[in-house]
PDB file of C-alpha atoms in Angstrom:
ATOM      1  CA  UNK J   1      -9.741   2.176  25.596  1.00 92.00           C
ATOM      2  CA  UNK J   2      -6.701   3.998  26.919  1.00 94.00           C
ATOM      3  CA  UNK J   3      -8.511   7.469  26.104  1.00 94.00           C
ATOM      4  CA  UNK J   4     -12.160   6.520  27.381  1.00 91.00           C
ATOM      5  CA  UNK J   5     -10.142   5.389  30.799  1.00 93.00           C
ATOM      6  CA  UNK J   6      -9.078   8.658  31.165  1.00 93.00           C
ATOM      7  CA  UNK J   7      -5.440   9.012  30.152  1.00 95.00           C
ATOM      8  CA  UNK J   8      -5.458  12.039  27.960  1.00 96.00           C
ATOM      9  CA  UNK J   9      -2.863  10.283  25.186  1.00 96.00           C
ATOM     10  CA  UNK J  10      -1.899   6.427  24.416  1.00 96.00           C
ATOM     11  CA  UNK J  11       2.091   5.988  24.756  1.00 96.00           C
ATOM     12  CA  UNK J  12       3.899   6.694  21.591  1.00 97.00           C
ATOM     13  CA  UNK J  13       5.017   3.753  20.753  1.00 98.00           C
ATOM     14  CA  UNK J  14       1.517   2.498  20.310  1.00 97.00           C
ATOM     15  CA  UNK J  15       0.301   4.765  18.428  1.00 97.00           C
ATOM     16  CA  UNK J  16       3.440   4.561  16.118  1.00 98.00           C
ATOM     17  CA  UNK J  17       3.132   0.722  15.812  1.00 98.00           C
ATOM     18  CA  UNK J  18      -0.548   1.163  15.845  1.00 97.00           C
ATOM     19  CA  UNK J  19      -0.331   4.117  12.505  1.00 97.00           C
ATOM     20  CA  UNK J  20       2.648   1.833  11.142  1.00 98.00           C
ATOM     21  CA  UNK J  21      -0.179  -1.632  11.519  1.00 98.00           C
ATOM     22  CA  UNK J  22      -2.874   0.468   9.619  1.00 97.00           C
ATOM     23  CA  UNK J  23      -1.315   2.202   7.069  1.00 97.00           C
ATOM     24  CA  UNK J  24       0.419  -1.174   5.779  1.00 98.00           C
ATOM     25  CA  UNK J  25      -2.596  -3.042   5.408  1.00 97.00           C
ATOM     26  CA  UNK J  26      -4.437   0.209   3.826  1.00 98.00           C
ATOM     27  CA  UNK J  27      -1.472   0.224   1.725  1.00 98.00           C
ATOM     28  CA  UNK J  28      -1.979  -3.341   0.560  1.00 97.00           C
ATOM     29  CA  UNK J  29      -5.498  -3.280  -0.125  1.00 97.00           C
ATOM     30  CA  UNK J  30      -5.076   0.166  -1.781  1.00 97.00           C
ATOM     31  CA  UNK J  31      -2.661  -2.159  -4.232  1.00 97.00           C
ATOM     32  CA  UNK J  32      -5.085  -4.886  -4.667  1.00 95.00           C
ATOM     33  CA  UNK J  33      -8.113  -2.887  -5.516  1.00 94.00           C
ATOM     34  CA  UNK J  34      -6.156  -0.491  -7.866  1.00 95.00           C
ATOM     35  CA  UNK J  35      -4.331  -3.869  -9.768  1.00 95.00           C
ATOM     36  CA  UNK J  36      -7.219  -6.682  -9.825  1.00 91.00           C
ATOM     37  CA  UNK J  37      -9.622  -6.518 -12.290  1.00 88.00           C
ATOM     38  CA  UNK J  38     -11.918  -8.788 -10.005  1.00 87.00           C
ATOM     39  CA  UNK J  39     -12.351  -6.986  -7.227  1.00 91.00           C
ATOM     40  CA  UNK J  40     -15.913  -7.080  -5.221  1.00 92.00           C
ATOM     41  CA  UNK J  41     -17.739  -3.609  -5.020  1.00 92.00           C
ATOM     42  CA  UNK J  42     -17.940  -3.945  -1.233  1.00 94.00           C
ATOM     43  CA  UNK J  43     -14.228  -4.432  -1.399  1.00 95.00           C
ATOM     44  CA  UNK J  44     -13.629  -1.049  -2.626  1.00 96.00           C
ATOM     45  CA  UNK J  45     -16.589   0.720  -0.723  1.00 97.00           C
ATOM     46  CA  UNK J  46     -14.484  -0.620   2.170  1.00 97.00           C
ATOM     47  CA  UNK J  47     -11.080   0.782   1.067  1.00 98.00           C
ATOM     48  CA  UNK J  48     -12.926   4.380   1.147  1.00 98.00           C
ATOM     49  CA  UNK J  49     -14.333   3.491   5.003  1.00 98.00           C
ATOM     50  CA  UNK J  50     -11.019   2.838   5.790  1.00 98.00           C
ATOM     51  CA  UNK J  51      -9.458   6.008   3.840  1.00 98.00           C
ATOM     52  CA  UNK J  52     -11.680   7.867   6.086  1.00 98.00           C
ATOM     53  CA  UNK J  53     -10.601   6.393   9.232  1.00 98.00           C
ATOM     54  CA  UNK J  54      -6.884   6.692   8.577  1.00 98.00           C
ATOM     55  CA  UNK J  55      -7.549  10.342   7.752  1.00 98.00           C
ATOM     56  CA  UNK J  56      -8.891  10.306  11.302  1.00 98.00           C
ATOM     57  CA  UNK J  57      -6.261   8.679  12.723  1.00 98.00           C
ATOM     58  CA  UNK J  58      -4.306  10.938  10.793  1.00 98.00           C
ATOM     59  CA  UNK J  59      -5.714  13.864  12.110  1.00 98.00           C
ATOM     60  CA  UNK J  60      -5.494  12.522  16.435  1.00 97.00           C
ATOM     61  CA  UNK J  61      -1.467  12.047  15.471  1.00 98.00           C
ATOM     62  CA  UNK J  62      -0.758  15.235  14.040  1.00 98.00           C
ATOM     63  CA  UNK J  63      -3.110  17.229  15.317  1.00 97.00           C
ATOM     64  CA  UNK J  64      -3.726  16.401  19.180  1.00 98.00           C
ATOM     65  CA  UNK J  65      -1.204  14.009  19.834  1.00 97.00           C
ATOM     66  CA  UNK J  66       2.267  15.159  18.350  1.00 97.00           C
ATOM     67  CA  UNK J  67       1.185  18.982  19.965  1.00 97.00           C
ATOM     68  CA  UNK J  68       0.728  16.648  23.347  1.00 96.00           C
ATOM     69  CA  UNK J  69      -3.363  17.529  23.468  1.00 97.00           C
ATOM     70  CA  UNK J  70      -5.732  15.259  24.539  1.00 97.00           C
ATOM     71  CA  UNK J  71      -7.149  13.453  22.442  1.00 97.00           C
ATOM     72  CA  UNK J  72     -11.170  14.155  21.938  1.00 97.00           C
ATOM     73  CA  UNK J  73     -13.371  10.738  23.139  1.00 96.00           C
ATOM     74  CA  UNK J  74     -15.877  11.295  20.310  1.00 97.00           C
ATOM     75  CA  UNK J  75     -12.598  11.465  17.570  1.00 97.00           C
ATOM     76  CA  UNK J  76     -11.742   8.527  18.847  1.00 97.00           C
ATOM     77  CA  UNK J  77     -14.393   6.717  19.304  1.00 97.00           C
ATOM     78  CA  UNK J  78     -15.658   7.812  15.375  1.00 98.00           C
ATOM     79  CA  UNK J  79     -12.416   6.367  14.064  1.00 98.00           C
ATOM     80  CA  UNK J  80     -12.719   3.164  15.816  1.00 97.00           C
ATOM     81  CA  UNK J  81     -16.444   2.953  15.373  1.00 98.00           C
ATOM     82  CA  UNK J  82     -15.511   3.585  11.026  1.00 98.00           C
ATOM     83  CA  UNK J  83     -12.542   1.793  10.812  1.00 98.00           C
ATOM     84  CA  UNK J  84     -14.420  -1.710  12.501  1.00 98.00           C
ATOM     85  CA  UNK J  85     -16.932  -0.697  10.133  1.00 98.00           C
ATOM     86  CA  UNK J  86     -14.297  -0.772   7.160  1.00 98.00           C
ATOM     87  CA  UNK J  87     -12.885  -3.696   8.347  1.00 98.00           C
ATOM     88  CA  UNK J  88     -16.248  -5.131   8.585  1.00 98.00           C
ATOM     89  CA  UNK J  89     -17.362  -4.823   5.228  1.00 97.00           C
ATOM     90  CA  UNK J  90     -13.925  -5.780   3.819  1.00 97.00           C
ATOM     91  CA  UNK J  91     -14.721  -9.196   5.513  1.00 96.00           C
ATOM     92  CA  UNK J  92     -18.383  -8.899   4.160  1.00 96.00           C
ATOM     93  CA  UNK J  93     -16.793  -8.722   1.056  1.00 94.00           C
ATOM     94  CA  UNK J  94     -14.405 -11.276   0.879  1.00 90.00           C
ATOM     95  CA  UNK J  95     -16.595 -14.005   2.600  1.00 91.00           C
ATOM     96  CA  UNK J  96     -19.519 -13.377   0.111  1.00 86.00           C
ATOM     97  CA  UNK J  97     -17.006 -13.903  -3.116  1.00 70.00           C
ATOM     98  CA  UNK J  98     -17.286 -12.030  -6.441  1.00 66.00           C
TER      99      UNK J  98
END
């Protein structure tokens, strides 16, 4: 939202804490899907929507906003647009059961 208003880079803070949020709870379900024997296909189809958001993510931080570039509306709209999508079918998943 901060980006599509027209400020060319979120504070730094946020998008530490924000980075910091993500890549715990990626973390986490990277540990759940690679340790349970029980875990729902969606579940991990999910972990690789998310994998490909945080590389997103990964990419705005190092790449535009570290160097103190704008960041590009359509990068960050696709990595919000995939990640909700993840996030999505990760509650698909665990609302449907195995």
């Amino acid at each position: 939202v901060i980006r599509v208003r027209g400020a060319p880079l979120p504070p730094m803070w946020l998008a530490l804490v924000h980075g910091a949020a993500a890549a715990t709870g990626l973390g986490f379900l990277i540990y759940v899907v690679l340790n349970t024997d029980a875990v729902p296909g969606l579940a991990q189809v999910a972990l690789g929507i998310l994998i490909l958001a945080a590389l997103g993510g990964a990419v705005m931080f190092l790449g535009f906003h570290l160097r103190g570039k704008a960041l590009p509306i359509l990068l960050v709209i696709g990595h919000g647009l995939i990640a909700a999508t993840g996030f999505a079918v990760l509650l698909f998943s665990w609302f449907r059961g195995p």
